[in-house]
PDB file of C-alpha atoms in Angstrom:
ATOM      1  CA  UNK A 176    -165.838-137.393  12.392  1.00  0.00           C
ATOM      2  CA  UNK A 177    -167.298-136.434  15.445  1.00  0.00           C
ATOM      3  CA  UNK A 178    -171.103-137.495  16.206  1.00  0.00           C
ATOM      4  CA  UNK A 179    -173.487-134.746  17.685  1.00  0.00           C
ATOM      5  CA  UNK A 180    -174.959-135.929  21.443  1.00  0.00           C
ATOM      6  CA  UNK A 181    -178.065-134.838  20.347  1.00  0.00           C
ATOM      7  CA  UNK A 182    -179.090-135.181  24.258  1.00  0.00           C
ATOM      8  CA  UNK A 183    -177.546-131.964  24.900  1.00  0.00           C
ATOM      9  CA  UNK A 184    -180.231-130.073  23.250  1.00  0.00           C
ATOM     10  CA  UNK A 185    -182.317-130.641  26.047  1.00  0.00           C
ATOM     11  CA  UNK A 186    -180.135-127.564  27.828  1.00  0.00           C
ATOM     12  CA  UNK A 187    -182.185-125.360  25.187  1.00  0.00           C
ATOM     13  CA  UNK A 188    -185.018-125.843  27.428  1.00  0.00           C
ATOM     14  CA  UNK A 189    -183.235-123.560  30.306  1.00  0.00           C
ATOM     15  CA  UNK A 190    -184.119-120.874  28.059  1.00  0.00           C
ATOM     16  CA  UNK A 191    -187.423-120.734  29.107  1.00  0.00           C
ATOM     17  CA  UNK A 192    -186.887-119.454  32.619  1.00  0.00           C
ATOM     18  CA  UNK A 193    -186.016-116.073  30.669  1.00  0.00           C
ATOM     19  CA  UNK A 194    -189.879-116.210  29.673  1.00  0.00           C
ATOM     20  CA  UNK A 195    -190.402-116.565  33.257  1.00  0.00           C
ATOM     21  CA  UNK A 196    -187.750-113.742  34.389  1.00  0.00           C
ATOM     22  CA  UNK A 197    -189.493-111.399  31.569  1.00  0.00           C
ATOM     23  CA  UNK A 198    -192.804-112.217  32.868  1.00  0.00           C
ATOM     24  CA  UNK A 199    -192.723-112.253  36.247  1.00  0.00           C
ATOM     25  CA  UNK A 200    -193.767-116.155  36.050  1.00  0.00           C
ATOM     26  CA  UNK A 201    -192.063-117.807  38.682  1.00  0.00           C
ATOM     27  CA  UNK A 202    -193.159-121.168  37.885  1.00  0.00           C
ATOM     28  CA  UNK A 203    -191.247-121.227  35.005  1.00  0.00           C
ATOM     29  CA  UNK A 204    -187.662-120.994  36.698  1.00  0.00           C
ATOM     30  CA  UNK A 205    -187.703-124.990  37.408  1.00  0.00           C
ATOM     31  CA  UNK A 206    -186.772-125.020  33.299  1.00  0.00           C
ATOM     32  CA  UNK A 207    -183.043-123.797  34.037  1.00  0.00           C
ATOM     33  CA  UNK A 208    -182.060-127.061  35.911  1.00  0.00           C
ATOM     34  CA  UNK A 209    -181.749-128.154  31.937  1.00  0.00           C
ATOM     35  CA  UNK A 210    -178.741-126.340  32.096  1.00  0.00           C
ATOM     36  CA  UNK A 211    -177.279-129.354  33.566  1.00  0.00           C
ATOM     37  CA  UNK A 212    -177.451-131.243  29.838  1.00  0.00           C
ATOM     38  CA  UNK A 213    -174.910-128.595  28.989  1.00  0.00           C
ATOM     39  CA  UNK A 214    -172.588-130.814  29.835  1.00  0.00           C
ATOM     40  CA  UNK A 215    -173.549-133.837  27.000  1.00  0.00           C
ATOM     41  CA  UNK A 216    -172.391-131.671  24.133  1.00  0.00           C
ATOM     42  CA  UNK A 217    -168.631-132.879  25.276  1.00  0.00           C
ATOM     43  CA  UNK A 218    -169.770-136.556  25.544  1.00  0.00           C
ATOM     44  CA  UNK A 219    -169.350-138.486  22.240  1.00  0.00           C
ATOM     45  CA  UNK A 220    -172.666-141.124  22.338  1.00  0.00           C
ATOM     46  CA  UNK A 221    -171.450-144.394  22.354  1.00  0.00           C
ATOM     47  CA  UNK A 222    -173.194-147.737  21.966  1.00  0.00           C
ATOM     48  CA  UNK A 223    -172.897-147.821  25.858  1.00  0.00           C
ATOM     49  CA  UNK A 224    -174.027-144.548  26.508  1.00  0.00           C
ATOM     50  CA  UNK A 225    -177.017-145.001  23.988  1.00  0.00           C
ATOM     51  CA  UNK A 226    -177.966-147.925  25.675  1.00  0.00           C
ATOM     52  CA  UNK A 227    -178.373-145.982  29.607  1.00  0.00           C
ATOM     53  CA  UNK A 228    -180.226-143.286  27.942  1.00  0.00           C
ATOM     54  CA  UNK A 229    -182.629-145.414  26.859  1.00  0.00           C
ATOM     55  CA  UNK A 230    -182.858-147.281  30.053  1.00  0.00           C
ATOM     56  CA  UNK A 231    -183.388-143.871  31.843  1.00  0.00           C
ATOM     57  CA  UNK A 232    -186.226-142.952  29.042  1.00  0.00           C
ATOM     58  CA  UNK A 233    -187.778-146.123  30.080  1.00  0.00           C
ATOM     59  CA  UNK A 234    -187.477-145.440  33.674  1.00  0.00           C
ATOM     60  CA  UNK A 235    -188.600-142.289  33.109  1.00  0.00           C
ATOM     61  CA  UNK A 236    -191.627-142.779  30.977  1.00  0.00           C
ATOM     62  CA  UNK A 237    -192.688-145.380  33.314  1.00  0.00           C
ATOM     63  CA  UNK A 238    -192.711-143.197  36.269  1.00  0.00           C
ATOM     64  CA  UNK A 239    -194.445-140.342  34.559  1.00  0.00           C
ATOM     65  CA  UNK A 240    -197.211-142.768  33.626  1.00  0.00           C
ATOM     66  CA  UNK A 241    -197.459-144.525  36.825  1.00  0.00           C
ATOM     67  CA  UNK A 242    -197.520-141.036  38.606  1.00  0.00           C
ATOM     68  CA  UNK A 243    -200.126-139.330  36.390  1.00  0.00           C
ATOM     69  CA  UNK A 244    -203.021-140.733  37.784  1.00  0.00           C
ATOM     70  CA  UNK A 245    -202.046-140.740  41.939  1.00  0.00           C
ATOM     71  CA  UNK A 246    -200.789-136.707  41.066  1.00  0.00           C
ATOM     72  CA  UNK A 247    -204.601-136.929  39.380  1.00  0.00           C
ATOM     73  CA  UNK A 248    -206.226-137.797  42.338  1.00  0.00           C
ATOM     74  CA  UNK A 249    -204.320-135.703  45.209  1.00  0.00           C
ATOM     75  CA  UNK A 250    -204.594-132.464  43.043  1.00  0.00           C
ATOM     76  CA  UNK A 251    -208.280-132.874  42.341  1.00  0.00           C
ATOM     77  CA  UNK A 252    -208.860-133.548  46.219  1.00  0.00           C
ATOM     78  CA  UNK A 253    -206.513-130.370  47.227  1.00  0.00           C
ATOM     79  CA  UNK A 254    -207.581-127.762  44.027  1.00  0.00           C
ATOM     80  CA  UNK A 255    -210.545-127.167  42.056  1.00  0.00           C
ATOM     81  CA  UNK A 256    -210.682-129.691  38.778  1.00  0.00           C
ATOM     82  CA  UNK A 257    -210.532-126.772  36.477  1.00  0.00           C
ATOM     83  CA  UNK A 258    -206.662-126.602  38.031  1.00  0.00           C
ATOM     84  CA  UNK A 259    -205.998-130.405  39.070  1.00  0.00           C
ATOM     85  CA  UNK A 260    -205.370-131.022  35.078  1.00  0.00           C
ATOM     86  CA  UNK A 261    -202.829-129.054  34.388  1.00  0.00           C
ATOM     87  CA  UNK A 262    -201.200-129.486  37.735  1.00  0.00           C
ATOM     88  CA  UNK A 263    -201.043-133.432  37.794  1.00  0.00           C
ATOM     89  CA  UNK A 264    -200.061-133.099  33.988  1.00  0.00           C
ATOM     90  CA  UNK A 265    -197.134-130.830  35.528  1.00  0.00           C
ATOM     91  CA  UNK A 266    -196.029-132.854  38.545  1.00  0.00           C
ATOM     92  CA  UNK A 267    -195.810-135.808  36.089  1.00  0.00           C
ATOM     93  CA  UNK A 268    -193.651-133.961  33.982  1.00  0.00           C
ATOM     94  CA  UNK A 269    -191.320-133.436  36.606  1.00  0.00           C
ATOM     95  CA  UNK A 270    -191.502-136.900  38.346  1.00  0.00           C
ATOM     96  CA  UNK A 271    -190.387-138.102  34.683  1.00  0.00           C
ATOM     97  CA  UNK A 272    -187.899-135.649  34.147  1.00  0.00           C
ATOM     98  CA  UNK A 273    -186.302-136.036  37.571  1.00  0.00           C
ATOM     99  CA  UNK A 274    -185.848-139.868  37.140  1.00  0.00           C
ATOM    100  CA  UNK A 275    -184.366-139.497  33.693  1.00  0.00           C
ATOM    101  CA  UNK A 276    -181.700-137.435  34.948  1.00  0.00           C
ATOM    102  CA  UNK A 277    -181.142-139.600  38.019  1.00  0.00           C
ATOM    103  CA  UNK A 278    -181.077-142.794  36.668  1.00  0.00           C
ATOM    104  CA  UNK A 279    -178.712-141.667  33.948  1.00  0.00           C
ATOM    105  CA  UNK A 280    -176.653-140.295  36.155  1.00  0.00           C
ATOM    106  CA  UNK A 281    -176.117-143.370  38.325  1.00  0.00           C
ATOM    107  CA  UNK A 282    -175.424-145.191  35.371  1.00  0.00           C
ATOM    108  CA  UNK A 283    -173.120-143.205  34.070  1.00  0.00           C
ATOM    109  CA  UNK A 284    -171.512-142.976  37.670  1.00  0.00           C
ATOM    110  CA  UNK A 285    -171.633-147.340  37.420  1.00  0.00           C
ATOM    111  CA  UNK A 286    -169.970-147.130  34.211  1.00  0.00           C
ATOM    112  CA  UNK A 287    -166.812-144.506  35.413  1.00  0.00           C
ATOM    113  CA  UNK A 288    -166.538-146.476  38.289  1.00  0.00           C
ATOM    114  CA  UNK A 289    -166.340-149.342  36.463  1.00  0.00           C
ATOM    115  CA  UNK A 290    -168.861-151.681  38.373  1.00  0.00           C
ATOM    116  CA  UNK A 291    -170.305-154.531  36.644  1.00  0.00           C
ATOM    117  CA  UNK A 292    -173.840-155.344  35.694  1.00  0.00           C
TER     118      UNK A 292
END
């Protein structure tokens, strides 16, 4: 039987640059680079593969963290606080997302090339 990558779900997410194409939002057009997690509905999720997703989530939920309260800062010195919030909260978002999708994709690149931890 074959198991469900349940990481390709994240593609779902593209579906909110419509909302942004509807509404004449432009910020929300970042949301189709989800698209890219298309591509995991074809992977079956091994042990191996389990195991770099959740070093990426790590990664990932490190950086966002770390880069919440420096994004915090510079938005609060460059915009007004009422909009420094929500734009620090947003530019950690991506920061996290963006290192989750590069990390796992250098180790899945390390694994098809077959290098060695």
């Amino acid at each position: 039987m074959k198991r469900i990558n349940y990481l390709g779900f994240l593609s779902l997410l593209s579906l909110i640059t419509i909302l942004g194409w509807k509404s004449g939002n432009t910020g929300l057009y970042g949301f189709f680079g989800f698209f890219y997690f298309v591509r995991y509905f074809w992977i079956i999720p091994d042990e191996l593969f389990l195991l770099n997703v959740q070093k990426s989530a790590t990664v990932a939920f490190m950086l966002g963290m770390i880069s919440l309260v420096p994004s915090m800062f510079s938005c609060s010195v460059f915009y007004n606080i009422s909009a420094a919030i929500p734009m620090s909260f947003a530019l950690s978002f991506v920061v996290s997302t963006i290192a989750f999708t590069f990390v796992l994709t250098a180790l899945e690149w390390k694994e098809r090339t077959g290098a060695g931890e």
